[in-house]
CSV table of C-alpha atoms in Angstrom, one decimal:
chain,number,residue,atom,x,y,z
A,943,UNK,CA,-58.1,-40.1,-70.3
A,944,UNK,CA,-56.1,-42.9,-68.7
A,945,UNK,CA,-53.5,-42.6,-66.1
A,946,UNK,CA,-49.9,-43.0,-66.9
A,947,UNK,CA,-49.1,-46.8,-65.8
A,948,UNK,CA,-47.1,-47.0,-62.7
A,949,UNK,CA,-45.4,-50.2,-63.9
A,950,UNK,CA,-44.8,-50.2,-67.6
A,951,UNK,CA,-42.1,-51.8,-69.9
A,952,UNK,CA,-41.8,-48.4,-71.6
A,953,UNK,CA,-40.6,-45.9,-68.8
A,954,UNK,CA,-40.7,-42.1,-69.4
A,955,UNK,CA,-37.7,-41.3,-71.6
A,956,UNK,CA,-34.7,-39.7,-69.9
A,957,UNK,CA,-33.8,-35.9,-70.3
A,958,UNK,CA,-31.2,-36.7,-73.0
A,959,UNK,CA,-33.6,-38.7,-75.1
A,960,UNK,CA,-36.2,-35.9,-74.8
A,961,UNK,CA,-33.7,-33.4,-76.0
A,962,UNK,CA,-32.8,-35.7,-78.9
A,963,UNK,CA,-36.4,-36.3,-79.8
A,964,UNK,CA,-36.9,-32.5,-79.9
A,965,UNK,CA,-34.2,-32.2,-82.4
A,966,UNK,CA,-35.5,-34.9,-84.6
A,967,UNK,CA,-39.1,-34.4,-84.6
A,968,UNK,CA,-40.9,-31.3,-86.4
A,969,UNK,CA,-42.3,-29.3,-83.6
A,970,UNK,CA,-45.5,-27.0,-83.9
A,971,UNK,CA,-44.9,-23.3,-83.4
A,972,UNK,CA,-45.8,-21.8,-80.0
A,973,UNK,CA,-48.9,-20.3,-81.5
A,974,UNK,CA,-50.1,-23.9,-82.6
A,975,UNK,CA,-49.2,-25.7,-79.3
A,976,UNK,CA,-52.2,-27.0,-77.7
A,977,UNK,CA,-52.2,-27.6,-74.0
A,978,UNK,CA,-55.2,-28.3,-71.5
A,979,UNK,CA,-54.1,-29.2,-68.0
A,980,UNK,CA,-56.4,-29.7,-65.1
A,981,UNK,CA,-55.7,-30.1,-61.5
A,982,UNK,CA,-58.4,-32.1,-59.8
A,983,UNK,CA,-59.2,-34.6,-57.0
A,984,UNK,CA,-57.2,-33.2,-54.1
A,985,UNK,CA,-56.7,-35.6,-51.4
A,986,UNK,CA,-55.3,-34.7,-47.8
A,987,UNK,CA,-52.6,-36.9,-46.6
A,988,UNK,CA,-51.3,-37.1,-43.0
A,989,UNK,CA,-51.9,-34.8,-40.2
A,990,UNK,CA,-50.1,-31.8,-38.4
A,991,UNK,CA,-46.8,-30.5,-39.7
A,992,UNK,CA,-46.7,-33.7,-42.0
A,993,UNK,CA,-49.9,-33.1,-43.5
A,994,UNK,CA,-49.9,-32.6,-47.5
A,995,UNK,CA,-52.4,-32.6,-50.3
A,996,UNK,CA,-52.0,-34.8,-53.5
A,997,UNK,CA,-53.6,-33.8,-56.8
A,998,UNK,CA,-54.3,-35.4,-60.1
A,999,UNK,CA,-52.8,-33.5,-63.1
A,1000,UNK,CA,-54.5,-34.3,-66.4
A,1001,UNK,CA,-53.0,-33.2,-69.6
A,1002,UNK,CA,-54.1,-33.0,-73.2
A,1003,UNK,CA,-51.7,-31.9,-75.8
A,1004,UNK,CA,-50.7,-32.0,-79.3
A,1005,UNK,CA,-47.0,-31.9,-78.9
A,1006,UNK,CA,-45.1,-34.8,-80.6
A,1007,UNK,CA,-42.5,-35.0,-77.9
A,1008,UNK,CA,-45.1,-36.5,-75.6
A,1009,UNK,CA,-45.7,-40.1,-75.7
A,1010,UNK,CA,-49.5,-39.8,-75.1
A,1011,UNK,CA,-51.9,-37.0,-76.1
A,1012,UNK,CA,-54.0,-37.5,-73.0
A,1013,UNK,CA,-52.6,-38.6,-69.7
A,1014,UNK,CA,-52.8,-38.1,-65.9
A,1015,UNK,CA,-50.4,-38.3,-62.9
A,1016,UNK,CA,-50.4,-37.7,-59.1
A,1017,UNK,CA,-48.5,-34.8,-57.8
A,1018,UNK,CA,-48.0,-32.9,-54.5
A,1019,UNK,CA,-47.3,-29.3,-53.9
A,1020,UNK,CA,-43.6,-29.7,-53.3
A,1021,UNK,CA,-43.4,-31.3,-56.8
A,1022,UNK,CA,-44.9,-28.1,-58.3
A,1023,UNK,CA,-42.2,-26.2,-56.1
A,1024,UNK,CA,-39.5,-28.3,-57.5
A,1025,UNK,CA,-40.8,-27.9,-61.1
A,1026,UNK,CA,-40.9,-24.0,-60.8
A,1027,UNK,CA,-37.3,-24.0,-59.3
A,1028,UNK,CA,-36.0,-26.3,-62.1
A,1029,UNK,CA,-37.6,-24.0,-64.9
A,1030,UNK,CA,-35.9,-20.9,-63.2
A,1031,UNK,CA,-32.5,-22.6,-63.1
A,1032,UNK,CA,-32.7,-23.8,-66.7
A,1033,UNK,CA,-34.3,-20.7,-68.2
A,1034,UNK,CA,-32.5,-17.7,-66.9
A,1035,UNK,CA,-34.1,-14.3,-68.0
A,1036,UNK,CA,-37.4,-16.0,-68.3
A,1037,UNK,CA,-40.3,-14.9,-66.0
A,1038,UNK,CA,-41.4,-18.1,-64.3
A,1039,UNK,CA,-45.3,-18.0,-63.4
A,1040,UNK,CA,-45.7,-17.7,-59.7
A,1041,UNK,CA,-47.1,-20.4,-57.3
A,1042,UNK,CA,-49.7,-20.0,-54.6
A,1043,UNK,CA,-48.5,-19.7,-51.0
A,1044,UNK,CA,-47.0,-22.8,-49.5
A,1045,UNK,CA,-49.6,-23.2,-46.5
A,1046,UNK,CA,-51.6,-21.5,-43.8
A,1047,UNK,CA,-50.4,-21.6,-40.1
A,1048,UNK,CA,-52.4,-20.4,-37.1
A,1049,UNK,CA,-49.2,-20.3,-35.1
A,1050,UNK,CA,-45.6,-21.8,-35.1
A,1051,UNK,CA,-46.6,-25.2,-34.3
A,1052,UNK,CA,-50.2,-25.7,-35.7
A,1053,UNK,CA,-50.8,-25.8,-39.4
A,1054,UNK,CA,-54.3,-26.0,-40.9
A,1055,UNK,CA,-55.4,-26.9,-44.4
A,1056,UNK,CA,-59.1,-25.8,-44.9
A,1057,UNK,CA,-61.2,-27.0,-47.6
A,1058,UNK,CA,-61.5,-23.3,-49.0
A,1059,UNK,CA,-57.6,-23.2,-48.8
A,1060,UNK,CA,-57.2,-26.3,-50.8
A,1061,UNK,CA,-59.7,-25.2,-53.5
A,1062,UNK,CA,-58.0,-21.8,-53.8
A,1063,UNK,CA,-54.6,-23.5,-54.2
A,1064,UNK,CA,-56.0,-26.0,-56.8
A,1065,UNK,CA,-57.3,-23.3,-59.0
A,1066,UNK,CA,-53.9,-21.4,-58.6
A,1067,UNK,CA,-52.0,-24.5,-59.6
A,1068,UNK,CA,-54.0,-24.9,-62.8
A,1069,UNK,CA,-53.3,-21.3,-63.5
A,1070,UNK,CA,-49.6,-22.0,-62.9
A,1071,UNK,CA,-49.3,-25.1,-65.2
A,1072,UNK,CA,-51.3,-23.5,-68.0
A,1073,UNK,CA,-49.4,-20.4,-68.0
A,1074,UNK,CA,-46.1,-22.5,-68.2
A,1075,UNK,CA,-47.7,-24.7,-70.9
A,1076,UNK,CA,-48.7,-21.8,-73.1
A,1077,UNK,CA,-45.4,-19.7,-72.7
A,1078,UNK,CA,-43.6,-19.6,-76.0
A,1079,UNK,CA,-40.4,-21.1,-74.6
A,1080,UNK,CA,-41.4,-23.0,-71.6
A,1081,UNK,CA,-44.1,-25.0,-73.3
A,1082,UNK,CA,-41.2,-27.1,-74.9
A,1083,UNK,CA,-39.5,-27.7,-71.6
A,1084,UNK,CA,-38.4,-31.3,-71.1
A,1085,UNK,CA,-38.8,-30.5,-67.3
A,1086,UNK,CA,-42.5,-29.7,-67.8
A,1087,UNK,CA,-42.9,-32.9,-69.9
A,1088,UNK,CA,-41.1,-35.0,-67.1
A,1089,UNK,CA,-43.4,-33.4,-64.5
A,1090,UNK,CA,-46.6,-34.0,-66.5
A,1091,UNK,CA,-45.7,-37.5,-67.9
A,1092,UNK,CA,-43.7,-39.5,-65.6
A,1093,UNK,CA,-45.1,-42.0,-63.3
A,1094,UNK,CA,-45.0,-41.5,-59.6
A,1095,UNK,CA,-42.2,-44.0,-59.2
A,1096,UNK,CA,-40.1,-42.5,-62.0
A,1097,UNK,CA,-40.9,-38.9,-60.8
A,1098,UNK,CA,-39.7,-39.6,-57.2
A,1099,UNK,CA,-36.5,-41.4,-58.3
A,1100,UNK,CA,-35.5,-38.8,-60.9
A,1101,UNK,CA,-36.3,-36.0,-58.4
A,1102,UNK,CA,-34.3,-37.5,-55.5
A,1103,UNK,CA,-31.4,-38.1,-57.9
A,1104,UNK,CA,-31.4,-34.5,-59.2
A,1105,UNK,CA,-31.7,-33.0,-55.8
A,1106,UNK,CA,-28.7,-35.1,-54.8
A,1107,UNK,CA,-26.8,-33.7,-57.8
A,1108,UNK,CA,-27.7,-30.1,-57.0
A,1109,UNK,CA,-26.4,-30.5,-53.3
A,1110,UNK,CA,-23.5,-28.0,-52.6
A,1111,UNK,CA,-20.0,-29.4,-52.8
A,1112,UNK,CA,-18.1,-29.7,-49.4
A,1113,UNK,CA,-16.1,-26.5,-48.8
A,1114,UNK,CA,-12.4,-27.1,-49.4
A,1115,UNK,CA,-9.8,-26.0,-46.8
A,1116,UNK,CA,-8.0,-22.9,-47.5
A,1117,UNK,CA,-4.7,-24.8,-48.5
A,1118,UNK,CA,-3.9,-21.9,-50.9
A,1119,UNK,CA,-4.6,-19.2,-48.5
A,1120,UNK,CA,-1.0,-17.9,-48.8
A,1121,UNK,CA,-1.2,-17.8,-52.6
A,1122,UNK,CA,-4.6,-15.8,-52.1
A,1123,UNK,CA,-3.0,-13.3,-50.0
A,1124,UNK,CA,-0.1,-12.9,-52.6
A,1125,UNK,CA,-2.4,-12.2,-55.3
A,1126,UNK,CA,-4.4,-9.9,-53.3
A,1127,UNK,CA,-1.1,-8.0,-52.5
A,1128,UNK,CA,0.0,-7.8,-56.1
A,1129,UNK,CA,-3.5,-6.6,-57.2
A,1130,UNK,CA,-3.5,-3.9,-54.6
A,1131,UNK,CA,0.0,-2.9,-55.7
A,1132,UNK,CA,-0.9,-2.8,-59.3
A,1133,UNK,CA,-4.0,-0.6,-58.6
A,1134,UNK,CA,-6.2,-3.3,-60.0
A,1135,UNK,CA,-9.4,-3.2,-57.8
A,1136,UNK,CA,-12.8,-3.2,-59.3
A,1137,UNK,CA,-12.0,-1.6,-62.8
A,1138,UNK,CA,-15.2,-2.5,-64.5
A,1139,UNK,CA,-18.0,0.1,-64.6
A,1140,UNK,CA,-20.8,-1.1,-62.1
A,1141,UNK,CA,-23.4,1.5,-63.5
A,1142,UNK,CA,-26.3,-0.7,-64.9
A,1143,UNK,CA,-28.1,0.0,-68.0
A,1144,UNK,CA,-30.6,3.2,-67.4
A,1145,UNK,CA,-33.4,1.4,-69.2
A,1146,UNK,CA,-32.9,-1.6,-66.7
A,1147,UNK,CA,-33.1,0.8,-63.8
A,1148,UNK,CA,-36.3,2.3,-65.1
A,1149,UNK,CA,-37.8,-1.1,-65.4
A,1150,UNK,CA,-36.6,-1.9,-61.9
A,1151,UNK,CA,-38.4,1.3,-60.5
A,1152,UNK,CA,-41.5,0.4,-62.5
A,1153,UNK,CA,-41.6,-3.1,-61.0
A,1154,UNK,CA,-41.1,-1.7,-57.4
A,1155,UNK,CA,-43.7,1.0,-57.7
A,1156,UNK,CA,-46.2,-1.3,-59.4
A,1157,UNK,CA,-45.7,-3.9,-56.6
A,1158,UNK,CA,-46.3,-1.4,-53.8
A,1159,UNK,CA,-49.2,0.0,-55.5
A,1160,UNK,CA,-50.8,-3.4,-56.2
A,1161,UNK,CA,-50.3,-4.4,-52.6
A,1162,UNK,CA,-52.0,-1.3,-51.4
A,1163,UNK,CA,-54.9,-1.8,-53.8
A,1164,UNK,CA,-55.1,-5.4,-52.6
A,1165,UNK,CA,-55.1,-4.1,-48.9
A,1166,UNK,CA,-58.0,-1.7,-49.7
A,1167,UNK,CA,-59.9,-4.4,-51.5
A,1168,UNK,CA,-59.6,-6.5,-48.4
A,1169,UNK,CA,-60.9,-3.5,-46.4
A,1170,UNK,CA,-63.9,-3.1,-48.8
A,1171,UNK,CA,-64.7,-6.7,-48.5
A,1172,UNK,CA,-64.7,-6.5,-44.6
A,1173,UNK,CA,-67.1,-3.7,-44.9
A,1174,UNK,CA,-69.4,-5.2,-47.3
A,1175,UNK,CA,-69.5,-8.4,-45.0
A,1176,UNK,CA,-70.2,-6.0,-42.1
A,1177,UNK,CA,-73.0,-4.2,-44.1
A,1178,UNK,CA,-74.5,-7.7,-44.9
A,1179,UNK,CA,-74.6,-8.6,-41.5
A,1180,UNK,CA,-76.2,-5.4,-40.5
A,1181,UNK,CA,-78.9,-5.8,-43.2
A,1182,UNK,CA,-79.7,-9.2,-41.6
A,1183,UNK,CA,-80.1,-7.7,-38.1
A,1184,UNK,CA,-82.1,-4.9,-39.5
A,1185,UNK,CA,-84.5,-7.3,-41.2
A,1186,UNK,CA,-85.0,-9.2,-37.9
A,1187,UNK,CA,-85.6,-6.1,-36.1
A,1188,UNK,CA,-88.2,-4.9,-38.6
A,1189,UNK,CA,-90.0,-8.4,-38.6
A,1190,UNK,CA,-90.1,-8.3,-34.8
A,1191,UNK,CA,-91.5,-4.6,-34.8
A,1192,UNK,CA,-94.2,-5.9,-37.4
A,1193,UNK,CA,-95.4,-8.7,-35.1
A,1194,UNK,CA,-95.7,-6.2,-32.2
A,1195,UNK,CA,-97.8,-3.9,-34.4
A,1196,UNK,CA,-100.0,-6.4,-35.9
A,1197,UNK,CA,-102.5,-5.9,-38.8
A,1198,UNK,CA,-101.4,-4.0,-41.8
A,1199,UNK,CA,-98.2,-2.5,-40.1
A,1200,UNK,CA,-97.2,-6.2,-39.4
A,1201,UNK,CA,-97.4,-6.8,-43.3
A,1202,UNK,CA,-95.5,-3.5,-44.1
A,1203,UNK,CA,-92.8,-4.1,-41.6
A,1204,UNK,CA,-92.5,-7.8,-42.6
A,1205,UNK,CA,-92.1,-6.7,-46.3
A,1206,UNK,CA,-89.4,-4.2,-45.2
A,1207,UNK,CA,-87.6,-7.1,-43.2
A,1208,UNK,CA,-87.8,-9.4,-46.3
A,1209,UNK,CA,-86.2,-6.5,-48.4
A,1210,UNK,CA,-83.3,-6.2,-45.8
A,1211,UNK,CA,-82.9,-10.1,-45.9
A,1212,UNK,CA,-82.6,-9.8,-49.7
A,1213,UNK,CA,-80.0,-7.1,-49.3
A,1214,UNK,CA,-78.2,-9.2,-47.0
A,1215,UNK,CA,-78.1,-12.1,-49.4
A,1216,UNK,CA,-76.9,-9.7,-52.1
A,1217,UNK,CA,-74.1,-8.5,-50.0
A,1218,UNK,CA,-73.1,-12.1,-49.3
A,1219,UNK,CA,-73.0,-13.1,-52.9
A,1220,UNK,CA,-71.2,-9.8,-53.7
A,1221,UNK,CA,-68.6,-10.7,-51.0
A,1222,UNK,CA,-68.0,-14.1,-52.6
A,1223,UNK,CA,-67.8,-12.8,-56.1
A,1224,UNK,CA,-65.5,-10.2,-55.0
A,1225,UNK,CA,-63.0,-12.6,-53.5
A,1226,UNK,CA,-63.0,-14.7,-56.7
A,1227,UNK,CA,-63.0,-11.8,-59.4
A,1228,UNK,CA,-61.0,-9.0,-57.6
A,1229,UNK,CA,-59.1,-10.0,-54.3
A,1230,UNK,CA,-57.7,-13.4,-55.7
A,1231,UNK,CA,-56.5,-11.9,-59.1
A,1232,UNK,CA,-54.7,-9.0,-57.2
A,1233,UNK,CA,-53.1,-11.6,-55.0
A,1234,UNK,CA,-51.9,-13.3,-58.1
A,1235,UNK,CA,-50.8,-10.1,-59.7
A,1236,UNK,CA,-48.6,-9.4,-56.7
A,1237,UNK,CA,-47.1,-12.8,-56.8
A,1238,UNK,CA,-46.4,-12.3,-60.5
A,1239,UNK,CA,-44.6,-9.1,-59.8
A,1240,UNK,CA,-42.4,-10.9,-57.2
A,1241,UNK,CA,-41.5,-13.4,-60.2
A,1242,UNK,CA,-40.5,-10.5,-62.2
A,1243,UNK,CA,-38.4,-9.1,-59.3
A,1244,UNK,CA,-36.7,-12.7,-59.2
A,1245,UNK,CA,-35.7,-12.2,-62.8
A,1246,UNK,CA,-34.5,-8.6,-62.3
A,1247,UNK,CA,-32.3,-9.8,-59.4
A,1248,UNK,CA,-31.1,-12.7,-61.5
A,1249,UNK,CA,-30.0,-10.3,-64.3
A,1250,UNK,CA,-28.2,-8.0,-61.8
A,1251,UNK,CA,-26.4,-11.1,-60.3
A,1252,UNK,CA,-25.3,-12.1,-64.1
A,1253,UNK,CA,-24.1,-8.6,-64.6
A,1254,UNK,CA,-22.1,-8.6,-61.4
A,1255,UNK,CA,-20.6,-12.1,-62.5
A,1256,UNK,CA,-19.7,-10.5,-65.9
A,1257,UNK,CA,-18.0,-7.5,-64.1
A,1258,UNK,CA,-16.1,-9.8,-61.6
A,1259,UNK,CA,-14.9,-12.0,-64.6
A,1260,UNK,CA,-13.5,-8.8,-66.4
A,1261,UNK,CA,-11.9,-7.8,-63.2
A,1262,UNK,CA,-10.3,-11.3,-62.8
A,1263,UNK,CA,-8.8,-11.0,-66.2
A,1264,UNK,CA,-7.4,-7.7,-65.4
A,1265,UNK,CA,-5.9,-8.9,-62.2
A,1266,UNK,CA,-4.5,-12.0,-63.9
A,1267,UNK,CA,-3.0,-9.6,-66.5
A,1268,UNK,CA,-1.5,-7.5,-63.9
A,1269,UNK,CA,0.0,-10.5,-62.0
A,1270,UNK,CA,1.4,-11.9,-65.2
A,1271,UNK,CA,3.1,-8.5,-66.0
A,1272,UNK,CA,4.7,-8.5,-62.6
A,1273,UNK,CA,6.0,-12.0,-62.8
A,1274,UNK,CA,7.3,-11.4,-66.2
A,1275,UNK,CA,9.5,-8.6,-65.0
A,1276,UNK,CA,10.8,-10.7,-62.1
A,1277,UNK,CA,13.8,-13.1,-62.6
A,1278,UNK,CA,13.3,-16.7,-61.4
A,1279,UNK,CA,9.3,-16.7,-61.8
A,1280,UNK,CA,9.3,-18.8,-65.0
A,1281,UNK,CA,7.3,-21.5,-63.4
A,1282,UNK,CA,4.9,-18.9,-62.0
A,1283,UNK,CA,4.6,-17.3,-65.3
A,1284,UNK,CA,3.4,-20.6,-67.0
A,1285,UNK,CA,1.0,-21.2,-64.4
A,1286,UNK,CA,-0.4,-17.6,-64.4
A,1287,UNK,CA,-0.6,-17.8,-68.1
A,1288,UNK,CA,-2.9,-20.9,-67.9
A,1289,UNK,CA,-4.8,-19.3,-65.3
A,1290,UNK,CA,-5.4,-16.1,-67.5
A,1291,UNK,CA,-6.7,-18.3,-70.3
A,1292,UNK,CA,-9.2,-19.7,-67.7
A,1293,UNK,CA,-10.1,-16.4,-66.7
A,1294,UNK,CA,-10.5,-15.1,-70.3
A,1295,UNK,CA,-12.7,-18.1,-71.1
A,1296,UNK,CA,-14.8,-17.4,-68.0
A,1297,UNK,CA,-15.2,-13.7,-69.0
A,1298,UNK,CA,-16.4,-14.7,-72.4
A,1299,UNK,CA,-18.8,-17.2,-71.1
A,1300,UNK,CA,-20.3,-14.7,-68.3
A,1301,UNK,CA,-20.6,-12.1,-70.8
A,1302,UNK,CA,-22.3,-14.3,-73.4
A,1303,UNK,CA,-24.6,-15.5,-70.5
A,1304,UNK,CA,-25.4,-11.8,-69.4
A,1305,UNK,CA,-26.2,-10.8,-73.0
A,1306,UNK,CA,-28.6,-13.7,-73.5
A,1307,UNK,CA,-30.2,-12.9,-70.1
A,1308,UNK,CA,-30.6,-9.2,-71.3
A,1309,UNK,CA,-32.2,-10.3,-74.6
A,1310,UNK,CA,-34.7,-12.8,-73.0
A,1311,UNK,CA,-35.6,-10.5,-70.1
A,1312,UNK,CA,-36.4,-7.8,-72.6
A,1313,UNK,CA,-38.6,-9.9,-74.5
A,1314,UNK,CA,-40.3,-11.3,-71.3
A,1315,UNK,CA,-41.0,-7.6,-70.0
A,1316,UNK,CA,-42.8,-6.9,-73.2
A,1317,UNK,CA,-44.8,-9.9,-73.0
A,1318,UNK,CA,-45.5,-9.4,-69.3
A,1319,UNK,CA,-46.6,-5.7,-69.5
A,1320,UNK,CA,-49.0,-6.6,-72.2
A,1321,UNK,CA,-50.4,-9.6,-70.6
A,1322,UNK,CA,-50.8,-7.5,-67.3
A,1323,UNK,CA,-52.5,-4.7,-69.0
A,1324,UNK,CA,-55.1,-7.0,-70.6
A,1325,UNK,CA,-55.5,-9.0,-67.4
A,1326,UNK,CA,-56.1,-6.0,-65.0
A,1327,UNK,CA,-58.3,-4.3,-67.6
A,1328,UNK,CA,-60.4,-7.4,-67.5
A,1329,UNK,CA,-60.4,-7.6,-63.7
A,1330,UNK,CA,-61.3,-4.0,-63.4
A,1331,UNK,CA,-64.2,-4.2,-65.9
A,1332,UNK,CA,-65.5,-7.3,-64.0
A,1333,UNK,CA,-65.1,-5.4,-60.7
A,1334,UNK,CA,-67.0,-2.5,-61.9
A,1335,UNK,CA,-69.7,-4.6,-63.5
A,1336,UNK,CA,-70.2,-6.6,-60.3
A,1337,UNK,CA,-70.4,-3.3,-58.0
A,1338,UNK,CA,-72.7,-1.7,-60.6
A,1339,UNK,CA,-75.0,-4.8,-60.7
A,1340,UNK,CA,-75.2,-5.2,-56.9
A,1341,UNK,CA,-76.3,-1.6,-56.7
A,1342,UNK,CA,-79.1,-2.3,-59.3
A,1343,UNK,CA,-80.3,-5.4,-57.6
A,1344,UNK,CA,-80.3,-3.5,-54.2
A,1345,UNK,CA,-82.3,-0.6,-55.9
A,1346,UNK,CA,-84.6,-3.0,-57.4
A,1347,UNK,CA,-85.2,-4.9,-54.0
A,1348,UNK,CA,-86.2,-1.6,-52.3
A,1349,UNK,CA,-88.2,-0.3,-55.2
A,1350,UNK,CA,-90.4,-3.4,-55.2
A,1351,UNK,CA,-91.1,-2.8,-51.6
A,1352,UNK,CA,-92.6,0.7,-52.2
A,1353,UNK,CA,-96.0,-0.4,-53.7
A,1354,UNK,CA,-96.4,-2.8,-51.1
A,1355,UNK,CA,-95.7,-0.2,-48.3
A,1356,UNK,CA,-98.1,2.3,-50.0
A,1357,UNK,CA,-101.0,-0.2,-50.1
A,1358,UNK,CA,-100.4,-1.2,-46.4
A,1359,UNK,CA,-100.0,2.3,-45.2
A,1360,UNK,CA,-103.2,3.3,-47.0
A,1361,UNK,CA,-105.0,0.5,-45.4
A,1362,UNK,CA,-103.8,1.6,-42.1
A,1363,UNK,CA,-104.7,5.2,-42.7
A,1364,UNK,CA,-108.4,4.2,-43.7
A,1365,UNK,CA,-109.3,1.4,-41.5
A,1366,UNK,CA,-112.7,-0.5,-41.7
A,1367,UNK,CA,-115.4,1.2,-39.6
A,1368,UNK,CA,-117.0,-2.0,-38.8
A,1369,UNK,CA,-117.2,-3.1,-35.1
A,1370,UNK,CA,-114.6,-5.5,-34.3
A,1371,UNK,CA,-112.3,-4.9,-37.2
A,1372,UNK,CA,-109.1,-6.8,-36.5
A,1373,UNK,CA,-106.8,-4.6,-38.8
A,1374,UNK,CA,-105.6,-2.7,-35.8
A,1375,UNK,CA,-105.1,-4.6,-32.5
A,1376,UNK,CA,-107.4,-3.2,-29.8
A,1377,UNK,CA,-104.5,-2.4,-27.7
A,1378,UNK,CA,-103.0,-0.2,-30.3
A,1379,UNK,CA,-106.2,1.6,-31.5
A,1380,UNK,CA,-105.9,5.4,-31.4
A,1381,UNK,CA,-108.6,7.4,-29.8
A,1382,UNK,CA,-110.9,6.9,-26.8
A,1383,UNK,CA,-112.2,3.4,-25.9
A,1384,UNK,CA,-115.9,2.9,-26.6
């Protein structure tokens, strides 16, 4: 796999050319799309609040819209944030996979980036990109292609120009404030406040309740998992201290008891190691997947909120048409308002076009969200079943290993205790230290 050239005579194609290429080239179906994306080689840049980490993003794909089948680029976390925001903006109604948290701060002025944090983020970024790449719609995204394929210079230039285009326009002064008051007065007189029903679809409300309840309960399971993890770490530390105490007692006793207590101490040390391994496994196989599940539910909530926003926009557009119609009827019944009538008729046409556009947009979001929720619930069920099975198997295996460790100790203890109970009668036997012999001195 080779890096995308930084200086090349053939720069990455523009967004327009990508769209044209997608139309002209036969694309594989989503089921046949092959993507393998790896995020590797994290490199920390800068210090303090200016610190960031760059990553190598390596891609292998069979999509013909890409110029290469294997390539790699360098990206930083803010680039991933930009990609996700862009995908959400251009794919309304689609659940965009979540990103990991932005950073870790010990206080308001000090920011830390630990090796463990970077590794956890790297894995989460791999998960994010591969989820996007295997989504039946997002896998064909020209934004994803540009992110994966553009050289660092082309990426920075395009990103900067698009951010400038997305900057909010300056607020215009209220030069038409008098007209706004007049329109509002006529609206009130005509009784044309919010006339569109603002009651959402009952099925949508059920979905909102499900997502809200699932978010709360998932967060609670995660909190309890963290609590269980702390307890297991504490128990592992207790086993270590217990083993040290047993070994010290064996040294004090000497002879057969020394060996018995040393064996018991070793069993405690083994239990400590098992607890440490179990804690690490629990972080990777249970705690982190729960964090991801919580983030994914928040991504669903974003889509639900956007759908509600589109619904209100559609209702507002309908209300605007009604207000324009009421205003036009009022003007037509008033002599000398011919110029205002013509202006209002044009405004009504614009309002009707806006109503049609917002209604179509809302309907598209409804259809996309419905399909997304079906896909999300299926994937979530499969994922959480796997997580639960791995958690149960891990807990069971730990108990089996712990039991085995203590069971193997029993024959050793039996032998040493038997030796202690029937010591040799030879004079000067060293199996029991003289200071610890039972009975009168001879």
